[in-house]
Amino acid sequence: MTERTEGPREETTPADTPAVSRISRRDFLKISGAGLAGAALLGVAGCGGGGGGGGGSAVGITFATTPDPTGTFQTLIDEFNSQNSGQIEVTYREMPPDSSQYFDQLRTEFQGGSTNISVFEGDVTWPAQFALPGFVLDLSDRFTEEEQQGFLEAPLQTNVYEGGIFGVPWRTDAGFLYYRRDLLEQAGISAPPATWDELKQQASTVQQQSGTRYGYVFQGADYEGGVVNALEYINSAGGNVLDPNDSSVVTVDSPEAREGLTTERSMVEDGITPQAVSTYKEDESTAAFLNGDAVFLRNWPYVYAQAGDSAVSSITQDQVGIAPLPASSDGESVSGLGGWNLMINALAEPEVQDASYELIRFMTDPEQQRRLATEGSYLPILQELYDDQEVQDAVPVVALGAEAIQNTVPRPVSPFYSDMSLVMAEQFNASLNGEEDPETVTSTLQQELTDIIEQGQGLA
Ligand code: GLC
């Protein structure tokens, strides 16, 4: 346990984080008297907790993810535990469903030097933020270029930071338009909407005929999902928050960005979307749709699996159609690149890190990727599964996913992203609920995002 190349980096925490985080990780352990051995003791949660087999020699690791409404993660973990019985014992820990809250909770744990979590599922925007302060392991030695073969390029890139690779893609995400196939047919509509204007027309036609409560629901709350949704409107109108060629240049104060926000707000103003959408996250919007209360829903692929579960859905998969998100009238369909990578706590004991990487290999092998797709309708990160007819037939989102993935736009890759996200979430939410007009929002954001980047770069 002496020198490890992947060990935590020192003194690299951004200047705008609280003072405590500026103590280097190694200093922290010295001060707290824990040392790596002490930290490792904390890390070996789960050891002996559940029939670890003769003598408790299994390495205990704790695996954290967002809650999985489809139950597939638990199935895979059980499978891993039974295959590795007596050697590795995974304890599963569910974190908040809201990506922003989950991030805050993890960051607080890592700043405190905790090794309670050994390996975790992290949002695509996190690697740079956790890599900079040295919270997660650089996996370059293990996840080599050869190992990376066959992975989709865009999710892979979200893990790259300053020449290292800090996570392994696990599942990718793209926003889709879910629609009530049955209600559209009854209204004589033969194809789902290609533009936002068409969506409004179709929604009101169907609402009038069927009495469905809402036309369209999506995620508009003041959190990460609200950022993704607003960015989709902005991107599909041809706007950007940052210059795609230079992510230190803020470009949000543009007519295109204002057009995008105007379209988003018009869903509420035109009565297609309830005002309450500005409080909706994934769960609220999904519930409205699966309850039969909405004609259209914007959401991630796993919702399709939920529609097949009568315990949570009063409609069936037969009633649900899936399409790319609509485009602005002169633009193209754009979907936010979402998804989750697997990362390892840099402070975990070497044997815990090794066992964690075993779990990562298992979770990303073709067989488990296939199960994630067929049982949970999660989009795989291995190209070969998109070419697999059996998977395509079983999971329509995968068939559509191949195309949707081509249209995804990533969020800014920045070690300061969480601060940027906070102000975007707040401003986009103010625009959606009508508190601020798009002009004010785009000019406020231009200023605030520039300040964050300059401060982060130590220029201010
Ligand atoms: C989904 C996406 C993730 C995104 C989140 C926002 O989980 O995979 O990337 O940040 O939704 O709510």
Tab-separated table of N, CA, C and O and ligand atoms in Angstrom, residues 99 123-125 171 173 223-225 228 282 300 337-340 411, ligand 1:
chain	number	residue	atom	x	y	z
A	99	SER	N	-29.932	14.037	-9.579
A	99	SER	CA	-28.488	14.029	-9.836
A	99	SER	C	-27.756	15.121	-9.056
A	99	SER	O	-26.655	14.901	-8.536
A	123	ASP	N	-22.852	10.645	-12.768
A	123	ASP	CA	-23.417	11.298	-13.953
A	123	ASP	C	-22.299	11.678	-14.934
A	123	ASP	O	-21.153	11.899	-14.530
A	124	VAL	N	-22.654	11.785	-16.206
A	124	VAL	CA	-21.647	12.083	-17.240
A	124	VAL	C	-20.944	13.417	-17.042
A	124	VAL	O	-19.887	13.649	-17.611
A	125	THR	N	-21.522	14.283	-16.231
A	125	THR	CA	-20.890	15.598	-16.020
A	125	THR	C	-19.903	15.580	-14.843
A	125	THR	O	-19.277	16.594	-14.557
A	171	ARG	N	-24.090	3.089	-18.689
A	171	ARG	CA	-25.331	3.179	-19.465
A	171	ARG	C	-25.395	4.580	-20.022
A	171	ARG	O	-24.963	5.531	-19.371
A	173	ASP	N	-27.699	7.695	-22.010
A	173	ASP	CA	-29.059	8.218	-21.948
A	173	ASP	C	-29.254	9.253	-23.045
A	173	ASP	O	-28.343	10.029	-23.344
A	223	TYR	N	-33.130	22.002	-10.992
A	223	TYR	CA	-32.120	20.938	-10.735
A	223	TYR	C	-31.508	20.532	-12.070
A	223	TYR	O	-31.853	21.084	-13.125
A	224	GLU	N	-30.641	19.533	-12.011
A	224	GLU	CA	-29.890	19.137	-13.212
A	224	GLU	C	-30.783	18.776	-14.412
A	224	GLU	O	-30.495	19.127	-15.553
A	225	GLY	N	-31.875	18.066	-14.132
A	225	GLY	CA	-32.764	17.674	-15.224
A	225	GLY	C	-33.400	18.890	-15.899
A	225	GLY	O	-33.651	18.883	-17.113
A	228	VAL	N	-30.923	20.084	-18.391
A	228	VAL	CA	-30.885	19.265	-19.614
A	228	VAL	C	-32.052	19.630	-20.525
A	228	VAL	O	-31.884	19.831	-21.735
A	282	GLU	N	-37.893	13.820	-12.949
A	282	GLU	CA	-38.234	12.630	-13.738
A	282	GLU	C	-39.486	11.938	-13.177
A	282	GLU	O	-40.393	11.574	-13.911
A	300	TRP	N	-36.228	9.746	-20.271
A	300	TRP	CA	-35.103	8.872	-20.601
A	300	TRP	C	-35.614	7.475	-20.943
A	300	TRP	O	-36.758	7.134	-20.628
A	337	LEU	N	-27.256	14.641	-24.046
A	337	LEU	CA	-26.531	13.407	-23.738
A	337	LEU	C	-26.543	13.210	-22.229
A	337	LEU	O	-25.997	14.010	-21.480
A	338	GLY	N	-27.219	12.163	-21.811
A	338	GLY	CA	-27.193	11.817	-20.404
A	338	GLY	C	-26.410	10.532	-20.246
A	338	GLY	O	-25.807	10.038	-21.206
A	339	GLY	N	-26.445	9.994	-19.053
A	339	GLY	CA	-25.825	8.697	-18.855
A	339	GLY	C	-24.974	8.664	-17.609
A	339	GLY	O	-24.758	9.688	-16.954
A	340	TRP	N	-24.506	7.484	-17.307
A	340	TRP	CA	-23.824	7.252	-16.031
A	340	TRP	C	-22.600	6.386	-16.226
A	340	TRP	O	-22.623	5.411	-16.977
A	411	ARG	N	-23.409	18.089	-22.264
A	411	ARG	CA	-23.331	19.313	-21.467
A	411	ARG	C	-21.866	19.742	-21.379
A	411	ARG	O	-20.980	18.929	-21.658
B	1	GLC	C1	-30.562	11.280	-16.357
B	1	GLC	C2	-29.294	11.424	-17.178
B	1	GLC	C3	-28.296	12.287	-16.493
B	1	GLC	C4	-28.931	13.624	-16.173
B	1	GLC	C5	-30.161	13.428	-15.326
B	1	GLC	C6	-30.873	14.753	-15.092
B	1	GLC	O1	-30.307	10.517	-15.241
B	1	GLC	O2	-28.724	10.175	-17.446
B	1	GLC	O3	-27.154	12.462	-17.294
B	1	GLC	O4	-28.031	14.497	-15.535
B	1	GLC	O5	-31.046	12.543	-15.954
B	1	GLC	O6	-31.978	14.608	-14.293
